[in-house]
PDB file of C-alpha atoms in Angstrom:
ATOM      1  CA  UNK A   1       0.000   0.000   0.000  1.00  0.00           C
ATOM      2  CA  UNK A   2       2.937   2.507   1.131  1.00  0.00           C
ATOM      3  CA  UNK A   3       4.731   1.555  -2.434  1.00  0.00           C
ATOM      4  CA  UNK A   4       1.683   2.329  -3.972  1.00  0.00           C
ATOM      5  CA  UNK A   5       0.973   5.734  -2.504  1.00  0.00           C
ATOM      6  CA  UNK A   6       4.426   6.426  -3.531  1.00  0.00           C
ATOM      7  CA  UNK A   7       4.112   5.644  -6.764  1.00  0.00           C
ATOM      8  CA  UNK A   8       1.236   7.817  -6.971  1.00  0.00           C
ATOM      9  CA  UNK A   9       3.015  10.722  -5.188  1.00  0.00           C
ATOM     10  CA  UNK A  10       5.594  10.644  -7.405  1.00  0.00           C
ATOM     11  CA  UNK A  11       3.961  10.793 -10.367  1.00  0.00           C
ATOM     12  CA  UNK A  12       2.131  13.800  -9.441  1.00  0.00           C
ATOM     13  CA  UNK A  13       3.063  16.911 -10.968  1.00  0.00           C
ATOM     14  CA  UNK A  14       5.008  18.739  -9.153  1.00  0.00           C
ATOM     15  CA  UNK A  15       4.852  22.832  -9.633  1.00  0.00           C
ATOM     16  CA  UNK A  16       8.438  24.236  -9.853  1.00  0.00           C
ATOM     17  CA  UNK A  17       9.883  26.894  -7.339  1.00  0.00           C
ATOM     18  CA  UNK A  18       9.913  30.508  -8.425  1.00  0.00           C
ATOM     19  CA  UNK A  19      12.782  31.118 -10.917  1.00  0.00           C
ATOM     20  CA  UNK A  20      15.094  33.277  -8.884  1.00  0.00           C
ATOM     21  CA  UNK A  21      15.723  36.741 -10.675  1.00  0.00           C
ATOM     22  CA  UNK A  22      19.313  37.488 -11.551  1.00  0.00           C
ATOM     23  CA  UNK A  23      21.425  39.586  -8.941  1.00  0.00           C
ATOM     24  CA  UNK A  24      21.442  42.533 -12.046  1.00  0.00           C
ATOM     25  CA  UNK A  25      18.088  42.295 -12.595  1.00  0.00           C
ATOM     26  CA  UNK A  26      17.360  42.690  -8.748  1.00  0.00           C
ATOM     27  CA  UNK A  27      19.580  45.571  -8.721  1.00  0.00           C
ATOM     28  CA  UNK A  28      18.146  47.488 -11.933  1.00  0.00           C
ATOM     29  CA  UNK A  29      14.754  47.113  -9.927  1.00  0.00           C
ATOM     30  CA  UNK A  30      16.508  48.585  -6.622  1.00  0.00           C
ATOM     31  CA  UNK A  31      17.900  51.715  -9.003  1.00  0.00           C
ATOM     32  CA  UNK A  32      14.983  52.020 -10.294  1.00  0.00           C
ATOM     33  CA  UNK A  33      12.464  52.586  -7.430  1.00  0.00           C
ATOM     34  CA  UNK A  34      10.755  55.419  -6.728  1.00  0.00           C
ATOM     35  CA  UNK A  35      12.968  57.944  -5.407  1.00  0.00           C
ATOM     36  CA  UNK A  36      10.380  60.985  -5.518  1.00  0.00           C
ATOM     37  CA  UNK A  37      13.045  62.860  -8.363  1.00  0.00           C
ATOM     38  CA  UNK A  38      13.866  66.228  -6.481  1.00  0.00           C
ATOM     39  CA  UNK A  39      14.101  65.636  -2.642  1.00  0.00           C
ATOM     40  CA  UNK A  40      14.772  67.847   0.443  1.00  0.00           C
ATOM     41  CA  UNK A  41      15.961  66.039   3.484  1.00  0.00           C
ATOM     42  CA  UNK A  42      17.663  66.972   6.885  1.00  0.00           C
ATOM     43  CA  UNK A  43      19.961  64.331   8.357  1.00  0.00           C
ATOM     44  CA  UNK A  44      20.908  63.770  11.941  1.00  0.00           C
ATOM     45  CA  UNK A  45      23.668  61.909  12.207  1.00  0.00           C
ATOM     46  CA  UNK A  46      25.140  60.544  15.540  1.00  0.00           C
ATOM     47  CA  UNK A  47      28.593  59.523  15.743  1.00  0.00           C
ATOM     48  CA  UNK A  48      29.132  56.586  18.520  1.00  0.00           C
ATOM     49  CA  UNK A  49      32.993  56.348  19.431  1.00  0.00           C
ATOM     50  CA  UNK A  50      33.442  54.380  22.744  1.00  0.00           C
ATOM     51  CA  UNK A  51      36.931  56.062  23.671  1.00  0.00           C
ATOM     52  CA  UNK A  52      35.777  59.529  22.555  1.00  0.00           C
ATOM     53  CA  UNK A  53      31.302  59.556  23.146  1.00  0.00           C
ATOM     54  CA  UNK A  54      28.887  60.735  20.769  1.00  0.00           C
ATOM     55  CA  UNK A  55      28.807  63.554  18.121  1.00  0.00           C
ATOM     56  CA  UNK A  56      25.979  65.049  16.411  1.00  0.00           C
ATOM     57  CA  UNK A  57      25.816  67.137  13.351  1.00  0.00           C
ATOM     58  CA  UNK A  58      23.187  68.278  11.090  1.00  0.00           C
ATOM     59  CA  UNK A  59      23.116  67.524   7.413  1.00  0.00           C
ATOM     60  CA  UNK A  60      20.576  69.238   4.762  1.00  0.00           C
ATOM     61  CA  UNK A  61      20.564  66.997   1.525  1.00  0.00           C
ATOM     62  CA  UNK A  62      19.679  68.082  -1.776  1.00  0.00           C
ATOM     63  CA  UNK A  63      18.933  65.447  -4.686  1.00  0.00           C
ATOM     64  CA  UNK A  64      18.349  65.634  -8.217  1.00  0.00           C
ATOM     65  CA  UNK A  65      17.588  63.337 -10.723  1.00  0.00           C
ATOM     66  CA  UNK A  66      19.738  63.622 -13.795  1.00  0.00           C
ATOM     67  CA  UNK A  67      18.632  61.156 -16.628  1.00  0.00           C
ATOM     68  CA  UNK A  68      18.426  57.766 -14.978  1.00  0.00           C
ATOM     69  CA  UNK A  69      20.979  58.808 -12.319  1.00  0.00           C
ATOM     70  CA  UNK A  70      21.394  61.442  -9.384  1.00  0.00           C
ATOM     71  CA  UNK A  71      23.036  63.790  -8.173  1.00  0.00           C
ATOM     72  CA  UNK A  72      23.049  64.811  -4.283  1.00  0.00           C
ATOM     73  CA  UNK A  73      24.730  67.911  -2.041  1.00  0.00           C
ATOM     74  CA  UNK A  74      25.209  67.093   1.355  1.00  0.00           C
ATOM     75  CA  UNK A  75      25.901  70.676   3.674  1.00  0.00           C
ATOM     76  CA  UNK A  76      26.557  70.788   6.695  1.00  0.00           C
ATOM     77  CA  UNK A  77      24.701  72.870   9.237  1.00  0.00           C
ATOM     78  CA  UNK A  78      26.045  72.036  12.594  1.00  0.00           C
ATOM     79  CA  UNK A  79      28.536  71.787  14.507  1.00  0.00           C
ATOM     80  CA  UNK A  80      29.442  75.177  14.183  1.00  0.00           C
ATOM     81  CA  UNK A  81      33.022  74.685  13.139  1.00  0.00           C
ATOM     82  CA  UNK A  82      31.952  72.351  10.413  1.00  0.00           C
ATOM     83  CA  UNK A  83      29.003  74.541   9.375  1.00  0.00           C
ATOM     84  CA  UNK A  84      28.856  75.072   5.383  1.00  0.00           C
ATOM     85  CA  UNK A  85      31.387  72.518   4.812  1.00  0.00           C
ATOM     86  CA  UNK A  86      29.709  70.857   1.037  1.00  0.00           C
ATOM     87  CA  UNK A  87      30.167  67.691  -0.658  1.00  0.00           C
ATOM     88  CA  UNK A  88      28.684  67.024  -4.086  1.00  0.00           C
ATOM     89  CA  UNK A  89      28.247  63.150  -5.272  1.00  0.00           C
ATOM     90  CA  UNK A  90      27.426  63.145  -8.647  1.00  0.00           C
ATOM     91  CA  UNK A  91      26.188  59.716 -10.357  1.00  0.00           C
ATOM     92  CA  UNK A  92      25.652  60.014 -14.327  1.00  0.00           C
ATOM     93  CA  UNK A  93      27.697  59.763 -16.885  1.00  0.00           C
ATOM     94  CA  UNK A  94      28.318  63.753 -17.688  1.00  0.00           C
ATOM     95  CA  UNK A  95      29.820  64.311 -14.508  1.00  0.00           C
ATOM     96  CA  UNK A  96      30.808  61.200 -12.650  1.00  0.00           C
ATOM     97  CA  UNK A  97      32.595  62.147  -9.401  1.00  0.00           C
ATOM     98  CA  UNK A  98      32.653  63.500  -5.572  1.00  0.00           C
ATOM     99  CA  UNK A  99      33.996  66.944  -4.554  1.00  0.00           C
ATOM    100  CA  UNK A 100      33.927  69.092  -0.789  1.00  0.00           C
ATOM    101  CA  UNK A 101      34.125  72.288  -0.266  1.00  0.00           C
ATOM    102  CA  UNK A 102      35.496  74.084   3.037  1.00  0.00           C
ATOM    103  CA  UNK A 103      34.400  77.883   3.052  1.00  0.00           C
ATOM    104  CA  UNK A 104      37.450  78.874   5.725  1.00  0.00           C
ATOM    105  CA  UNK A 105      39.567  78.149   3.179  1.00  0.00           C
ATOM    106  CA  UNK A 106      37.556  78.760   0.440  1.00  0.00           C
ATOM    107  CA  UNK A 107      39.000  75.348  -1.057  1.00  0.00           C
ATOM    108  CA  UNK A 108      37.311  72.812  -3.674  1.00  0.00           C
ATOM    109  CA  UNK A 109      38.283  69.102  -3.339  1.00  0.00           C
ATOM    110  CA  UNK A 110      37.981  66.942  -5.860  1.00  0.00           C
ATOM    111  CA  UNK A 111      37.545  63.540  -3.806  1.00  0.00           C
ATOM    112  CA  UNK A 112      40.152  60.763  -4.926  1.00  0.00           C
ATOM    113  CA  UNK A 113      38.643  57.960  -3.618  1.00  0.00           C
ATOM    114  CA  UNK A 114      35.050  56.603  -3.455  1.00  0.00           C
ATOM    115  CA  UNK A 115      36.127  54.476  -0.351  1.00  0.00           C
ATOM    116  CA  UNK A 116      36.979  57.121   1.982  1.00  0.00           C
ATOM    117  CA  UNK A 117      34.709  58.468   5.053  1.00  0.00           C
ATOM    118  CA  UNK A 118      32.054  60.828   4.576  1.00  0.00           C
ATOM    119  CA  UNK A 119      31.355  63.518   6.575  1.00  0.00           C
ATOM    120  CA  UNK A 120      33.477  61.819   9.217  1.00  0.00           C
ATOM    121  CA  UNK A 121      31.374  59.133   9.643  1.00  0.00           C
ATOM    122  CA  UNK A 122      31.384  55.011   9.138  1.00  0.00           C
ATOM    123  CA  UNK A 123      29.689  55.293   5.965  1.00  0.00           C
ATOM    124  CA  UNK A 124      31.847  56.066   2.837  1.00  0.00           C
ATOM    125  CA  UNK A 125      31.260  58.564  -0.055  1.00  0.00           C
ATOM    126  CA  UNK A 126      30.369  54.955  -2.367  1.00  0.00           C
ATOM    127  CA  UNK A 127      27.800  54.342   0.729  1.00  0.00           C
ATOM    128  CA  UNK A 128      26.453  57.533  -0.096  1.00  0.00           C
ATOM    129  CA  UNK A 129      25.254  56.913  -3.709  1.00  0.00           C
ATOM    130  CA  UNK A 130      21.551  57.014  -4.861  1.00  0.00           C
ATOM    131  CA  UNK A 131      22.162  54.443  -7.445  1.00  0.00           C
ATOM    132  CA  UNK A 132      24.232  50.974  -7.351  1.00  0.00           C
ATOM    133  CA  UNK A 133      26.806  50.744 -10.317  1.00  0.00           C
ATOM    134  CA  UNK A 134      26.132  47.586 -12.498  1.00  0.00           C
ATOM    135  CA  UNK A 135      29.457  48.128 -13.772  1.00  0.00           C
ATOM    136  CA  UNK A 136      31.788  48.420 -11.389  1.00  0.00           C
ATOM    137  CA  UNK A 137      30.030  45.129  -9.331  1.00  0.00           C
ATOM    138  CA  UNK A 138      29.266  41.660 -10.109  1.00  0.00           C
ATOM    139  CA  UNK A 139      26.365  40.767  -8.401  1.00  0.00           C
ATOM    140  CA  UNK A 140      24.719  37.661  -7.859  1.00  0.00           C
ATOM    141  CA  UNK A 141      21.117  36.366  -6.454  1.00  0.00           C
ATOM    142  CA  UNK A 142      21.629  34.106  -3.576  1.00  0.00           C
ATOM    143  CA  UNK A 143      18.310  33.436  -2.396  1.00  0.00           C
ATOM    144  CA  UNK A 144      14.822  34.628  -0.853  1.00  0.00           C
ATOM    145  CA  UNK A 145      14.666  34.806   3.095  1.00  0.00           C
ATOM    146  CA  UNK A 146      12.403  37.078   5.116  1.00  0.00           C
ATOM    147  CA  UNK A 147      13.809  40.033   6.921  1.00  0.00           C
ATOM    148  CA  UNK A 148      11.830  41.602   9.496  1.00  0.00           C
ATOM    149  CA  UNK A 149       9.156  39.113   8.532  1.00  0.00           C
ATOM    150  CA  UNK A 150       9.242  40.609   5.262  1.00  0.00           C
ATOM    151  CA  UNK A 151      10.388  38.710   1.783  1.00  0.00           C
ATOM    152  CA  UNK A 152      13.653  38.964   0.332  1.00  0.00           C
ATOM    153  CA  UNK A 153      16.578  38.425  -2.200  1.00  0.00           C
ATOM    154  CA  UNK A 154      19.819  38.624  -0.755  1.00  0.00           C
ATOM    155  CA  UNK A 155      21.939  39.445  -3.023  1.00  0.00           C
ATOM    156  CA  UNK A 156      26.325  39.169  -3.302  1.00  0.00           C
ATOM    157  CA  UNK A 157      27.716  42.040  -4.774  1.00  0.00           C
ATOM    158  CA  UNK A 158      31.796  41.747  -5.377  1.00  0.00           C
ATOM    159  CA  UNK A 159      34.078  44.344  -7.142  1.00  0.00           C
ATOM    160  CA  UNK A 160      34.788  43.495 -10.733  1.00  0.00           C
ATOM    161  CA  UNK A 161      38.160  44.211 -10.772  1.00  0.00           C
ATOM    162  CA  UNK A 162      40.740  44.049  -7.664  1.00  0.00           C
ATOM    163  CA  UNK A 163      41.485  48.216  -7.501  1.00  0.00           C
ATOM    164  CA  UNK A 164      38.012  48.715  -6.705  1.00  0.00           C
ATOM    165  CA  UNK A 165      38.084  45.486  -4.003  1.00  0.00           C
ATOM    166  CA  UNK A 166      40.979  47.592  -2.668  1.00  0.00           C
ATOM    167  CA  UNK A 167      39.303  51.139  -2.938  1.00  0.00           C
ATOM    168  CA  UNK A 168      36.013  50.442  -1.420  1.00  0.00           C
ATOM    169  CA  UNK A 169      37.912  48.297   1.109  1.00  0.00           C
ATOM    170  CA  UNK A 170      36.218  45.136   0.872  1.00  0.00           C
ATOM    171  CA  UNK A 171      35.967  41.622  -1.267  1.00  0.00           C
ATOM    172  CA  UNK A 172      32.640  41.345  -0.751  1.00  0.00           C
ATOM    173  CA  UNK A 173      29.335  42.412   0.579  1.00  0.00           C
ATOM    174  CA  UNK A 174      25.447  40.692   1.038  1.00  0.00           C
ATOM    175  CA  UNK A 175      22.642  43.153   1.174  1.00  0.00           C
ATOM    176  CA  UNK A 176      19.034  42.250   1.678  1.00  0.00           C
ATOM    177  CA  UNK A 177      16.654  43.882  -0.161  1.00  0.00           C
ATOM    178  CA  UNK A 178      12.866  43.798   0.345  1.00  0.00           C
ATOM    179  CA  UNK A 179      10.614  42.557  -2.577  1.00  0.00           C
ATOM    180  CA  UNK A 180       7.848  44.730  -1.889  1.00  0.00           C
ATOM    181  CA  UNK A 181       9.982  48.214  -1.921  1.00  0.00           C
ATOM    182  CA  UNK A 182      13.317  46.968  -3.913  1.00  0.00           C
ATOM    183  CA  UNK A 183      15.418  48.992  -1.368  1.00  0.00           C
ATOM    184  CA  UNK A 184      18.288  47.146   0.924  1.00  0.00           C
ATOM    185  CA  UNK A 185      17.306  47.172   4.582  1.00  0.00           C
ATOM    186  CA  UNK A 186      20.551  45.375   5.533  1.00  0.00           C
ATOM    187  CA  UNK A 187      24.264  45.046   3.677  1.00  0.00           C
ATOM    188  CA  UNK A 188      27.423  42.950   5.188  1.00  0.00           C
ATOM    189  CA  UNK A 189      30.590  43.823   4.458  1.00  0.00           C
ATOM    190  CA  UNK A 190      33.180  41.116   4.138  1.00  0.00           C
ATOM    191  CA  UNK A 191      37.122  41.712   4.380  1.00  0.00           C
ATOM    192  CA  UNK A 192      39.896  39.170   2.710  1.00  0.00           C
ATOM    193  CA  UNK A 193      39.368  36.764   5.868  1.00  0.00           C
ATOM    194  CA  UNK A 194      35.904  36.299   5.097  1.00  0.00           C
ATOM    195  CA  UNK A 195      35.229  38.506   8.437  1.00  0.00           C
ATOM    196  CA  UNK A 196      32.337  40.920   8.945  1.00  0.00           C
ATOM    197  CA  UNK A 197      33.817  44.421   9.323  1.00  0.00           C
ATOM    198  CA  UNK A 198      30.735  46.463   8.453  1.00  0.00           C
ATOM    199  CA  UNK A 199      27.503  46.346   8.725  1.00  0.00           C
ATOM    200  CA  UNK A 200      24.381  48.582   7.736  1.00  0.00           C
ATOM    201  CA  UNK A 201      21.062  48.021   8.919  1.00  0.00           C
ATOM    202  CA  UNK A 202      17.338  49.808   9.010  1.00  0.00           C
ATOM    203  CA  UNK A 203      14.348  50.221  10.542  1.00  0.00           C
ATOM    204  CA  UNK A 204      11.735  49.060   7.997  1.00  0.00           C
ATOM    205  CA  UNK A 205      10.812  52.115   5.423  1.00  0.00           C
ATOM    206  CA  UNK A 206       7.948  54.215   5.956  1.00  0.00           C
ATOM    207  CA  UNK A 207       5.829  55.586   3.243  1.00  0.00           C
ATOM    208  CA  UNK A 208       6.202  59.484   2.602  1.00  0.00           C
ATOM    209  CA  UNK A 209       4.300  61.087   0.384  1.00  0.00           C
ATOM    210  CA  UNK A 210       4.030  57.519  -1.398  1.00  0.00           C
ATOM    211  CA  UNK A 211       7.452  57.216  -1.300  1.00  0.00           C
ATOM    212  CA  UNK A 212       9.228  54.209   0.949  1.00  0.00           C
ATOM    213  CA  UNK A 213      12.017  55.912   3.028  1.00  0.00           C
ATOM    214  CA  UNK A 214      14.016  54.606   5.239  1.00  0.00           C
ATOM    215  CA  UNK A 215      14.086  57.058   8.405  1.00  0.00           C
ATOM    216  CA  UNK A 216      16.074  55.453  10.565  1.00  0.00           C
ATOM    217  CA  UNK A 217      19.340  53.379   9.660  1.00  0.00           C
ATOM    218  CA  UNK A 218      23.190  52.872  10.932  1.00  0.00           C
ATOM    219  CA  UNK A 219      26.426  51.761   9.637  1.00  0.00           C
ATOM    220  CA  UNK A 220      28.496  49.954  12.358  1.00  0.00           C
ATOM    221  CA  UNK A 221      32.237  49.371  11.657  1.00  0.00           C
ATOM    222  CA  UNK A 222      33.445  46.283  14.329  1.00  0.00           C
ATOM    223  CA  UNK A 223      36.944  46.907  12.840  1.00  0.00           C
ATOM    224  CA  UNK A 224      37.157  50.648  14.083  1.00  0.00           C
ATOM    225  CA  UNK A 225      34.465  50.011  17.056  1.00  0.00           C
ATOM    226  CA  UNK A 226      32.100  52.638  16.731  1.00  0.00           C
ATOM    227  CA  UNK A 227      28.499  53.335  14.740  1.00  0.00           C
ATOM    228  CA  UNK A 228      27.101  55.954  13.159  1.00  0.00           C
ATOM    229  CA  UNK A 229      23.118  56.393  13.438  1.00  0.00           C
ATOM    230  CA  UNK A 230      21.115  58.370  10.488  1.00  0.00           C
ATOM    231  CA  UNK A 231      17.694  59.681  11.292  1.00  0.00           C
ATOM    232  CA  UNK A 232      15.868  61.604   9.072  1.00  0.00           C
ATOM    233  CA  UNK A 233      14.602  64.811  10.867  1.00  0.00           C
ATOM    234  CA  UNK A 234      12.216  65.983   7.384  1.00  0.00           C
ATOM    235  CA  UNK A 235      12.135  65.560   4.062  1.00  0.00           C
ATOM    236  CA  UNK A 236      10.022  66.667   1.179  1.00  0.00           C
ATOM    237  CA  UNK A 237      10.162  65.221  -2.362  1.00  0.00           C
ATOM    238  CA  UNK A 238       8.618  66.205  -5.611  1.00  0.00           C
ATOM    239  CA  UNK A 239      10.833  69.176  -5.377  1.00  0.00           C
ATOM    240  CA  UNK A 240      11.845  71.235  -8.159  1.00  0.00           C
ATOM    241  CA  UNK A 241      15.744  72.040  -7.649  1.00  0.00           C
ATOM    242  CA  UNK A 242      17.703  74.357 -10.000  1.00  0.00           C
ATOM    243  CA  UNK A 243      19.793  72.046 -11.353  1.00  0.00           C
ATOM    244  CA  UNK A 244      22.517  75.111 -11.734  1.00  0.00           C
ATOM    245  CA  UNK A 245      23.298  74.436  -8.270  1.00  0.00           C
ATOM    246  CA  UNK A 246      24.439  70.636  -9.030  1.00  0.00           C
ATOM    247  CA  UNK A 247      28.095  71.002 -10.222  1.00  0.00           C
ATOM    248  CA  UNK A 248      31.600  71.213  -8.242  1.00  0.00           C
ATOM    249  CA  UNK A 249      31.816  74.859  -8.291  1.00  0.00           C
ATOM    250  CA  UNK A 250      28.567  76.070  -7.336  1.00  0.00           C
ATOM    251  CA  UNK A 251      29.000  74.663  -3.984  1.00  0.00           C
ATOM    252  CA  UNK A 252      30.346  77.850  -2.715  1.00  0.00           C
ATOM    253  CA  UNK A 253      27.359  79.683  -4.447  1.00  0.00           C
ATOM    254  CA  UNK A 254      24.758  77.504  -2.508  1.00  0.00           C
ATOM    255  CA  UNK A 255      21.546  79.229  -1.268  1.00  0.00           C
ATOM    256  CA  UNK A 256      22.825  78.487   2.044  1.00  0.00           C
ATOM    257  CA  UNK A 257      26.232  79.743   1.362  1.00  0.00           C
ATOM    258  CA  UNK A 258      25.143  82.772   0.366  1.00  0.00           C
ATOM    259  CA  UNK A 259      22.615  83.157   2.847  1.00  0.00           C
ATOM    260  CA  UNK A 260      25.756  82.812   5.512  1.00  0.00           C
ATOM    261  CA  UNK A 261      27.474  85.447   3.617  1.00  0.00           C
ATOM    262  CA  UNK A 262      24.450  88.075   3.744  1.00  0.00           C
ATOM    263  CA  UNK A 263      24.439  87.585   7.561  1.00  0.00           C
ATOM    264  CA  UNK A 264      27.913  88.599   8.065  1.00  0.00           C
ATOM    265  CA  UNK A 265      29.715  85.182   8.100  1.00  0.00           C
ATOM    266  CA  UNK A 266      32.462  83.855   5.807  1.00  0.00           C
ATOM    267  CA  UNK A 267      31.381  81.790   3.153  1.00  0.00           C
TER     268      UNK A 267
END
């Protein structure tokens, strides 16, 4: 009786799993989301050292879309000896490149290396980009999971070539990104050992103005033993930014900028 239920089993057809998508095609989704084109947003971030405490500073964000990429000015607005201090991350293909500006010197950086900190913090200036370059990373789909009791791919993304390994600082990282938003809630970062150095996570995104967002999120770096915490004191999208103020040296012509100037300060 068992042999023939067996039979009978197995000659039932049986529906095949869900073809995985490809770790590209996950990714093209992910740049792809709705970002809400122009935003506004003001950034707290909190910078946990254990030897040294906590810092705070205030960071208003700017973001453009240009073509199928972005383009994004992060200012500073506190701590007062950091105030006005600019950084520009442009993504598309006329332009292509980070750059600071420091008003007490008056000085415009152009920033050599995508793998370095931003804005003092444990994220870098490559953490920092809208959009995930399909060219620079091989990226493959490792499977669904749930995250937060949510579904999703997790996906390996690895440097195609061994300078950028060696730029960004790692062989390898795993993010987790959510089928029902296509935006990573968590990335590991892997060093040559195979080790977990970095690692960012999120609260789950809220919808603003029908946009998901992720309001609260952190980068911790086990290597360097500290974190720093993003929350996400406003933000507005469906802006409509002059896009005259998105290239290297308009930073020191910012609205801000010059508003510092009127009052009496030093640009």
């Amino acid at each position: 009786m068992i042999g023939l239920f067996l039979v009978a089993l197995l000659g039932m057809p049986v529906e095949p799993a869900a073809a995985l998508p490809t770790g590209e095609a996950v990714m093209q989704r992910v740049n792809d989301r709705d970002r809400g084109v122009d935003a506004r947003l003001r950034l707290r971030f909190s910078l946990h050292d254990k030897k040294r405490g906590t810092f705070d500073r205030v960071v208003d964000v700017r973001r453009k879309r240009f073509g199928g990429s972005y383009r994004s000015i992060y200012h500073t607005r506190s701590p007062p000896h950091l105030r006005d201090v600019s950084m520009l991350i442009a993504e598309d293909t006329a332009l292509d490149g980070m750059w600071m500006f420091f008003p007490e010197s008056d000085h415009l950086v152009k920033v050599a290396s995508r793998g370095i900190s931003a804005l003092a913090s444990d994220f870098s200036c490559q953490d920092l980009r809208v959009t995930h370059s399909l060219g620079d990373f091989q990226y493959t789909t490792l499977g669904r999971t749930t995250i937060g009791g949510k579904p999703a791919f997790r996906v390996e993304m690895k440097p195609k070539r061994e300078r950028l390994g060696r730029e960004f600082g790692f062989t390898h990282a795993i993010g987790w990104v959510l089928e029902s938003d296509w935006i990573i809630v968590r990335a590991d970062f892997f060093d040559a050992r195979g080790n977990v150095f970095k690692r960012f996570e999120s609260e789950p995104p809220q919808l603003v103005e029908g946009v998901p967002t992720l309001m609260r999120y952190s980068m911790v770096n086990y290597r360097a033993d500290h974190r720093s915490d993003v929350e996400v004191l406003t933000v507005e999208y469906r802006q409509e930014l002059d896009e005259a103020d998105f290239w290297p040296d308009a930073l020191a012509r910012l609205p801000e900028t010059r508003a510092a100037t009127a009052s009496g300060r030093r640009p």
